[in-house]
Tab-separated table of C-alpha atoms and ligand atoms in Angstrom:
chain	number	residue	atom	x	y	z
J	77	MET	CA	13.207	40.785	-5.414
J	78	GLN	CA	10.009	42.261	-6.847
J	79	ILE	CA	9.415	45.978	-7.340
J	80	LYS	CA	6.944	46.357	-4.466
J	81	GLU	CA	9.295	44.913	-1.896
J	82	VAL	CA	12.233	46.939	-3.223
J	83	ALA	CA	10.150	50.129	-2.986
J	84	GLU	CA	9.148	49.343	0.584
J	85	ARG	CA	12.644	48.468	1.719
J	86	LEU	CA	14.239	51.525	0.128
J	87	ASN	CA	11.501	53.859	1.336
J	88	THR	CA	10.442	54.911	-2.100
J	89	THR	CA	7.520	54.298	-4.449
J	90	THR	CA	7.086	51.855	-7.304
J	91	ARG	CA	6.268	54.886	-9.444
J	92	SER	CA	9.677	56.488	-8.795
J	93	ILE	CA	11.406	53.196	-9.561
J	94	ARG	CA	9.593	52.924	-12.885
J	95	PHE	CA	10.535	56.507	-13.648
J	96	TYR	CA	14.255	55.794	-13.148
J	97	GLU	CA	13.880	52.715	-15.298
J	98	GLN	CA	12.234	54.777	-18.025
J	99	LYS	CA	15.139	57.255	-17.867
J	100	GLY	CA	17.589	54.410	-18.379
J	101	LEU	CA	19.185	54.649	-14.916
J	102	ILE	CA	18.298	51.087	-13.969
J	103	SER	CA	17.346	48.104	-16.048
J	104	PRO	CA	15.994	45.255	-13.922
J	105	GLY	CA	15.332	41.957	-15.651
J	106	LYS	CA	11.764	41.353	-16.808
J	107	ASP	CA	9.867	38.080	-16.901
J	108	THR	CA	8.957	37.562	-20.556
J	109	GLU	CA	5.582	36.017	-19.664
J	110	ASN	CA	4.124	38.379	-17.081
J	111	ASP	CA	6.451	41.417	-17.402
J	112	TYR	CA	7.259	41.329	-13.666
J	113	ARG	CA	10.547	43.018	-12.839
J	114	THR	CA	13.189	41.200	-10.819
J	115	PHE	CA	15.772	43.256	-8.977
J	116	THR	CA	19.222	41.807	-8.369
J	117	GLU	CA	21.537	42.931	-5.579
J	118	ASN	CA	23.319	45.172	-8.065
J	119	ASP	CA	20.021	46.794	-9.202
J	120	ILE	CA	19.190	47.513	-5.563
J	121	LEU	CA	22.592	49.078	-4.878
J	122	ARG	CA	22.264	51.159	-7.988
J	123	LEU	CA	18.792	52.265	-7.009
J	124	SER	CA	19.849	53.176	-3.469
J	125	THR	CA	22.673	55.296	-4.939
J	126	ILE	CA	20.207	57.026	-7.280
J	127	LEU	CA	17.895	57.774	-4.360
J	128	ALA	CA	20.771	59.178	-2.254
J	129	LEU	CA	21.915	61.407	-5.115
J	130	ARG	CA	18.348	62.582	-5.771
J	131	GLU	CA	17.985	63.322	-2.066
J	132	ILE	CA	20.821	65.854	-2.284
J	133	GLY	CA	19.258	67.461	-5.331
J	134	MET	CA	21.289	65.974	-8.191
J	135	SER	CA	19.584	65.967	-11.575
J	136	VAL	CA	18.664	62.712	-13.295
J	137	LYS	CA	20.967	63.687	-16.176
J	138	ASN	CA	23.980	64.126	-13.867
J	139	ILE	CA	23.226	60.870	-12.072
J	140	LYS	CA	23.198	59.106	-15.396
J	141	GLY	CA	26.673	60.502	-16.135
J	142	ILE	CA	28.013	59.375	-12.750
J	143	LEU	CA	26.544	55.877	-12.956
J	144	GLU	CA	27.786	55.176	-16.463
J	145	ASN	CA	29.441	51.899	-15.482
J	146	PRO	CA	26.679	49.263	-15.073
J	147	ASP	CA	29.042	46.841	-13.280
J	148	MET	CA	30.287	49.040	-10.468
J	149	SER	CA	31.304	47.269	-7.241
J	150	ILE	CA	29.426	47.713	-3.945
J	151	LYS	CA	32.321	49.828	-2.719
J	152	GLY	CA	32.126	51.955	-5.860
J	153	TYR	CA	28.439	52.726	-5.273
J	154	LEU	CA	28.970	53.510	-1.606
J	155	ASN	CA	31.989	55.675	-2.424
J	156	ILE	CA	29.851	57.757	-4.779
J	157	GLN	CA	27.139	58.165	-2.158
J	158	ARG	CA	29.631	59.206	0.500
J	159	SER	CA	31.403	61.684	-1.761
J	160	ALA	CA	28.096	63.319	-2.792
J	161	LEU	CA	26.919	63.535	0.815
J	162	PHE	CA	30.179	65.134	1.928
J	163	GLU	CA	29.826	67.676	-0.858
J	164	LYS	CA	26.338	68.520	0.333
J	165	TRP	CA	27.452	68.636	3.959
J	166	ILE	CA	30.267	71.067	3.123
J	167	GLU	CA	27.788	73.204	1.187
J	168	MET	CA	25.440	73.242	4.198
J	169	LYS	CA	28.290	74.195	6.511
J	170	ASP	CA	29.141	77.058	4.167
J	171	MET	CA	25.537	78.209	4.274
J	172	ILE	CA	25.412	78.089	8.053
J	173	ASN	CA	28.675	80.063	8.268
J	174	THR	CA	27.273	82.593	5.828
J	175	ILE	CA	24.111	83.015	7.885
J	176	ASP	CA	26.231	83.443	11.029
J	177	GLN	CA	28.183	86.170	9.252
J	178	MET	CA	24.979	87.839	8.110
J	179	MET	CA	23.630	87.792	11.659
J	180	GLU	CA	26.802	89.381	12.945
J	181	LYS	CA	26.550	92.077	10.303
J	182	THR	CA	22.953	92.892	11.166
J	183	ASN	CA	24.285	94.083	14.547
J	184	SER	CA	26.458	96.703	12.932
J	185	GLU	CA	25.017	100.054	11.946
J	186	ALA	CA	26.656	99.898	8.551
J	187	PHE	CA	24.591	96.860	7.629
J	188	SER	CA	22.910	97.076	4.261
J	189	VAL	CA	20.994	94.644	2.143
J	190	ASN	CA	23.885	94.701	-0.343
J	191	GLN	CA	25.914	92.693	2.127
J	192	ILE	CA	23.296	89.974	1.998
J	193	PHE	CA	23.544	89.930	-1.786
J	194	GLU	CA	27.324	89.776	-1.582
J	195	LEU	CA	27.258	86.827	0.788
J	196	SER	CA	24.744	84.897	-1.225
J	197	ARG	CA	26.822	85.534	-4.365
J	198	HIS	CA	29.772	84.055	-2.493
J	199	LEU	CA	27.717	80.951	-1.666
J	200	LYS	CA	26.645	80.528	-5.243
J	201	ASN	CA	30.228	80.850	-6.470
J	202	MET	CA	31.480	78.264	-4.011
J	203	LYS	CA	28.815	75.810	-5.072
J	204	LYS	CA	29.627	76.397	-8.724
J	205	LEU	CA	33.357	75.877	-8.171
J	206	ARG	CA	32.747	72.543	-6.439
J	207	LYS	CA	30.408	71.339	-9.156
J	208	ASP	CA	32.179	72.661	-12.248
J	209	TRP	CA	35.568	70.964	-12.079
J	210	GLU	CA	35.943	68.681	-15.060
J	211	ASP	CA	38.579	66.032	-15.620
J	212	LYS	CA	39.825	67.249	-18.985
J	213	TRP	CA	42.791	64.839	-18.793
J	214	ASN	CA	40.548	61.791	-18.417
J	215	PHE	CA	42.445	60.163	-15.554
J	216	ASP	CA	40.103	57.164	-15.643
J	217	SER	CA	41.641	56.219	-18.970
J	218	GLN	CA	45.198	56.776	-17.675
J	219	ALA	CA	44.858	54.586	-14.583
J	220	GLU	CA	45.994	51.230	-16.006
J	221	GLY	CA	49.102	52.578	-17.723
J	222	TYR	CA	49.962	55.325	-15.225
J	223	ASP	CA	52.845	53.641	-13.379
J	224	GLN	CA	54.458	52.650	-16.649
J	225	ASN	CA	53.980	56.047	-18.275
J	226	ILE	CA	55.630	58.044	-15.525
J	227	LYS	CA	58.817	56.087	-16.113
J	228	MET	CA	59.027	57.291	-19.712
J	229	ALA	CA	60.745	60.618	-20.218
J	230	GLY	CA	58.999	63.020	-22.570
J	231	TYR	CA	60.680	63.675	-25.892
J	232	ARG	CA	61.886	67.198	-25.061
J	233	PHE	CA	60.363	67.804	-21.651
J	234	ASN	CA	60.036	65.483	-18.686
J	235	VAL	CA	57.458	66.474	-16.084
J	236	HIS	CA	58.335	63.397	-14.052
J	237	GLN	CA	61.992	64.252	-13.659
J	238	ASP	CA	62.840	63.715	-9.938
J	239	TYR	CA	59.498	61.920	-9.327
J	240	GLU	CA	60.931	59.251	-7.017
J	241	LYS	CA	63.210	61.724	-5.279
J	242	ALA	CA	60.276	64.023	-4.571
J	243	LEU	CA	58.008	61.314	-3.163
J	244	SER	CA	60.827	60.056	-0.922
J	245	LYS	CA	61.470	63.608	0.263
J	246	ILE	CA	57.858	63.906	1.446
J	247	LYS	CA	58.238	60.643	3.335
J	248	GLU	CA	61.458	61.903	4.967
J	249	THR	CA	60.015	65.294	5.839
J	250	ILE	CA	56.559	64.784	7.308
J	251	GLU	CA	56.639	63.212	10.758
J	252	LEU	CA	53.920	60.607	11.091
J	253	HIS	CA	53.593	57.913	13.737
J	254	PRO	CA	51.861	54.524	13.941
J	255	ASN	CA	48.047	54.940	13.924
J	256	ASP	CA	48.253	58.535	12.679
J	257	ILE	CA	45.765	59.278	9.927
J	258	CYS	CA	47.082	60.831	6.759
J	259	VAL	CA	45.128	61.732	3.640
J	260	ASP	CA	46.835	61.546	0.251
J	261	ILE	CA	44.882	63.836	-2.095
J	262	GLY	CA	44.975	62.888	-5.767
J	263	VAL	CA	46.331	59.536	-4.583
J	264	GLY	CA	46.387	58.088	-8.110
J	265	THR	CA	47.806	54.586	-7.990
J	266	GLY	CA	49.049	55.065	-4.418
J	267	ASN	CA	52.765	55.619	-5.024
J	268	LEU	CA	53.069	58.276	-2.316
J	269	GLY	CA	50.599	57.043	0.310
J	270	SER	CA	51.996	53.496	0.224
J	271	LYS	CA	55.374	54.759	1.467
J	272	PHE	CA	53.847	55.263	4.928
J	273	LEU	CA	52.132	51.897	5.296
J	274	ASP	CA	55.101	50.059	6.802
J	275	ASP	CA	55.180	52.655	9.592
J	276	GLY	CA	51.631	51.748	10.630
J	277	VAL	CA	50.185	55.050	9.390
J	278	ARG	CA	46.545	54.830	8.284
J	279	ILE	CA	46.387	56.242	4.766
J	280	ILE	CA	43.166	57.533	3.237
J	281	GLY	CA	43.595	57.980	-0.502
J	282	VAL	CA	41.251	60.515	-2.076
J	283	ASP	CA	40.861	60.853	-5.814
J	284	GLN	CA	38.245	62.085	-8.227
J	285	SER	CA	38.970	59.158	-10.581
J	286	GLU	CA	37.289	55.862	-9.754
J	287	GLU	CA	39.650	53.946	-12.022
J	288	MET	CA	42.708	55.381	-10.256
J	289	LEU	CA	41.152	54.369	-6.928
J	290	LYS	CA	40.560	50.895	-8.273
J	291	VAL	CA	44.204	50.453	-9.322
J	292	CYS	CA	45.363	51.924	-6.002
J	293	GLN	CA	43.185	49.478	-4.089
J	294	GLU	CA	44.481	46.507	-6.087
J	295	LYS	CA	48.114	47.522	-5.542
J	296	HIS	CA	47.750	48.565	-1.900
J	297	PRO	CA	44.737	46.975	-0.200
J	298	SER	CA	45.616	48.707	3.084
J	299	ILE	CA	45.059	52.168	1.637
J	300	GLU	CA	41.469	53.194	2.279
J	301	THR	CA	40.252	54.730	-0.959
J	302	ARG	CA	37.612	57.462	-1.061
J	303	LYS	CA	36.129	59.282	-3.997
J	304	GLY	CA	36.326	63.033	-3.569
J	305	HIS	CA	38.084	66.142	-4.761
J	306	PHE	CA	40.258	68.981	-3.570
J	307	LEU	CA	37.352	71.310	-2.845
J	308	ALA	CA	35.182	68.751	-1.041
J	309	LEU	CA	37.312	66.262	0.849
J	310	PRO	CA	35.313	63.264	2.098
J	311	LEU	CA	36.583	63.768	5.652
J	312	LEU	CA	35.275	65.307	8.858
J	313	ASP	CA	36.735	68.477	10.378
J	314	ASN	CA	40.043	68.119	12.301
J	315	GLN	CA	40.236	64.436	11.437
J	316	VAL	CA	43.731	63.897	10.070
J	317	ASP	CA	47.291	64.254	11.335
J	318	GLY	CA	48.759	64.763	7.903
J	319	VAL	CA	47.817	65.856	4.411
J	320	VAL	CA	50.105	64.829	1.567
J	321	SER	CA	49.720	65.270	-2.149
J	322	SER	CA	51.975	64.749	-5.142
J	323	TYR	CA	51.539	65.881	-8.749
J	324	ALA	CA	47.848	66.654	-8.275
J	325	LEU	CA	47.330	70.285	-7.242
J	326	HIS	CA	48.311	71.535	-10.711
J	327	HIS	CA	45.058	70.093	-12.041
J	328	ILE	CA	42.987	72.778	-10.394
J	329	PRO	CA	43.109	76.403	-11.540
J	330	ASP	CA	44.984	78.997	-9.487
J	331	SER	CA	41.714	80.590	-8.403
J	332	GLU	CA	40.826	77.318	-6.621
J	333	LYS	CA	44.192	76.455	-5.106
J	334	LEU	CA	43.722	78.624	-2.012
J	335	LEU	CA	40.271	77.134	-1.476
J	336	ALA	CA	41.938	73.727	-1.657
J	337	LEU	CA	44.406	74.808	1.052
J	338	GLU	CA	41.438	75.989	3.104
J	339	GLU	CA	39.774	72.613	2.674
J	340	MET	CA	42.998	70.816	3.716
J	341	THR	CA	43.128	73.031	6.797
J	342	ARG	CA	39.525	72.119	7.636
J	343	VAL	CA	40.328	68.407	7.839
J	344	LEU	CA	43.725	68.787	9.566
J	345	LYS	CA	44.033	68.533	13.332
J	346	ASP	CA	45.342	71.680	15.046
J	347	ASP	CA	48.881	70.293	15.173
J	348	GLY	CA	48.618	68.675	11.744
J	349	GLN	CA	51.181	68.837	8.951
J	350	LEU	CA	50.835	69.469	5.261
J	351	CYS	CA	53.304	68.314	2.620
J	352	ILE	CA	52.742	68.940	-1.064
J	353	VAL	CA	54.991	68.200	-4.018
J	354	ASP	CA	53.896	69.689	-7.274
J	355	LEU	CA	54.686	71.393	-10.514
J	356	MET	CA	55.118	75.041	-9.608
J	357	PHE	CA	57.323	78.053	-10.136
J	358	PRO	CA	58.702	80.107	-7.254
J	359	ASP	CA	56.888	83.140	-8.720
J	360	ASP	CA	55.687	84.672	-11.989
J	361	ASN	CA	59.116	86.057	-12.928
J	362	THR	CA	60.716	82.646	-12.627
J	363	ARG	CA	57.910	81.180	-14.706
J	364	ALA	CA	58.743	83.632	-17.505
J	365	GLU	CA	62.485	82.882	-17.164
J	366	VAL	CA	61.897	79.115	-17.433
J	367	ILE	CA	59.560	79.396	-20.411
J	368	GLU	CA	61.723	81.854	-22.385
J	369	PRO	CA	64.460	79.386	-23.458
J	370	PHE	CA	61.776	76.871	-24.539
J	371	GLU	CA	60.287	79.572	-26.738
J	372	LYS	CA	63.686	80.388	-28.207
J	373	GLN	CA	64.363	76.697	-28.904
J	374	GLY	CA	60.894	76.275	-30.411
J	375	ASN	CA	60.222	73.547	-27.834
J	376	ALA	CA	56.460	73.365	-28.330
J	377	GLU	CA	56.210	70.160	-26.293
J	378	ALA	CA	57.472	71.925	-23.148
J	379	ILE	CA	55.334	75.012	-23.638
J	380	TYR	CA	52.222	72.944	-24.287
J	381	ALA	CA	52.871	70.800	-21.183
J	382	ILE	CA	53.200	73.879	-18.986
J	383	GLU	CA	50.263	75.751	-20.439
J	384	ASP	CA	47.888	72.797	-20.524
J	385	GLU	CA	47.989	72.573	-16.735
J	386	PHE	CA	47.902	74.982	-13.816
J	387	TYR	CA	51.448	75.138	-12.458
J	388	ALA	CA	51.230	77.056	-9.197
J	389	ASN	CA	52.875	80.286	-8.208
J	390	GLN	CA	54.577	79.064	-5.044
J	391	SER	CA	54.826	82.520	-3.473
J	392	VAL	CA	51.018	82.835	-3.488
J	393	LEU	CA	50.598	79.504	-1.703
J	394	VAL	CA	53.287	80.356	0.865
J	395	LYS	CA	51.696	83.748	1.498
J	396	TRP	CA	48.310	82.130	2.174
J	397	LEU	CA	49.807	79.479	4.458
J	398	THR	CA	51.801	82.017	6.432
J	399	ALA	CA	48.760	84.270	6.819
J	400	ASN	CA	46.897	81.242	8.140
J	401	LYS	CA	49.434	80.562	10.876
J	402	TYR	CA	51.509	77.888	9.198
J	403	LYS	CA	55.273	77.761	9.379
J	404	VAL	CA	56.415	76.918	5.860
J	405	GLU	CA	59.554	75.302	4.456
J	406	THR	CA	60.140	74.852	0.749
J	407	HIS	CA	62.422	72.642	-1.280
J	408	GLN	CA	63.054	72.950	-4.998
J	409	PHE	CA	63.921	69.796	-6.973
J	410	ASN	CA	64.259	71.346	-10.410
J	411	ASP	CA	62.937	74.299	-12.458
J	412	ILE	CA	59.339	73.099	-12.309
J	413	LEU	CA	59.071	70.898	-9.239
J	414	SER	CA	58.955	71.973	-5.587
J	415	MET	CA	57.797	70.806	-2.205
J	416	LEU	CA	55.922	72.787	0.452
J	417	TYR	CA	56.002	71.582	4.030
J	418	ALA	CA	53.727	73.431	6.426
J	419	THR	CA	53.183	72.962	10.140
J	420	ARG	CA	50.775	74.829	12.428
J	421	GLU	CA	52.562	77.288	14.690
N	37	LIG	C1	49.393	62.960	-12.113
N	37	LIG	S1	48.367	62.014	-11.077
N	37	LIG	C2	49.345	61.895	-9.597
N	37	LIG	C3	49.054	60.644	-8.823
N	37	LIG	C4	49.928	60.391	-7.581
N	37	LIG	N1	49.708	61.374	-6.564
N	37	LIG	C5	51.380	60.343	-7.953
N	37	LIG	O1	52.172	61.164	-7.462
N	37	LIG	O2	51.751	59.465	-8.734
N	37	LIG	C6	47.129	63.157	-10.613
N	37	LIG	C7	46.010	62.536	-9.798
N	37	LIG	O3	45.234	63.581	-9.230
N	37	LIG	C8	43.872	63.294	-9.400
N	37	LIG	N2	43.156	64.572	-9.436
N	37	LIG	C9	43.216	65.527	-10.387
N	37	LIG	N3	42.441	66.549	-10.055
N	37	LIG	C10	41.854	66.233	-8.873
N	37	LIG	C11	40.915	66.890	-8.030
N	37	LIG	N4	40.426	68.082	-8.338
N	37	LIG	N5	40.554	66.282	-6.887
N	37	LIG	C12	41.049	65.047	-6.564
N	37	LIG	N6	41.921	64.375	-7.331
N	37	LIG	C13	42.328	64.973	-8.465
N	37	LIG	C14	43.796	62.541	-10.706
N	37	LIG	O4	42.615	61.797	-10.838
N	37	LIG	C15	45.039	61.698	-10.632
N	37	LIG	O5	44.812	60.473	-10.014
């Protein structure tokens, strides 16, 4: 297809298309004789993704980072568009809530302009948190070897001790029925979500890593994979019957974990259930007690593994869930691994 027709069909201008070409975001083939550009289906998909991301205010530089892979599949492009739109939608909802709160406050006599500043600071912080998370572990590069690697015990510390037991425990604990919708956050290669497929449960696997989603999709075609992250789940409000997650929450800092629980609550139906297995300590004292012997033994491998990630303080999560009307049960598998099962009261 020629540039003029592409511009017309995508509701843009030939000038914008040339601009994205100049910036290296697209590279349509060019006729060597007359320099006319020819757009393939892939160029058009890429361009429509660029336009959607620009529409929500993403910079050309960030788009370039996201669209690094020139051979992404149609699903990959659409997944990126959906995830970005959800992020924007959640941001808009936050803004509307903030304005509602401001309006309520204007009714009170104690209202001062400082409250407006405080609320807009809150908005800015939320936006920053959603945008700033970085995959410092490079899960894209781990995707192919992930299933093999979790079977190998570490030299002096094994984070995957009780892995199978823990995933099976989630399956045994959460009560899901045929046609229920359950989201598996940080789905990875689908080891947890796939346990529910034989029961007719519809599993939506969310992950920030496209490569993990690709492996998951190859292994378990019935899992619907969606790009997204803990603080901006690509799901509507009150949409799912269950939220499950294994070995993923410890990749976000403690300051964001409660926001992640809030986001899970947003997508859960009123009678929904939440079941999370992760690396966590019952509380800060236990954390110190577990780390102390490693220090005495000079077990740097264990200390590095714990400190490189964000093992949760379970008591903080339980306190938040209880305050938000969940009934919570916990189960500890070993010193560093526990499960939280929460149901709405
Ligand atoms: C250790 S793997 C666990 C995978 C799988 N749940 C399992 O139990 O085998 C962690 C997964 O969480 C994903 N992840 C990490 N941080 C995330 C975030 N903020 N939002 C969504 N997924 C995240 C990673 O991309 C990776 O696939």
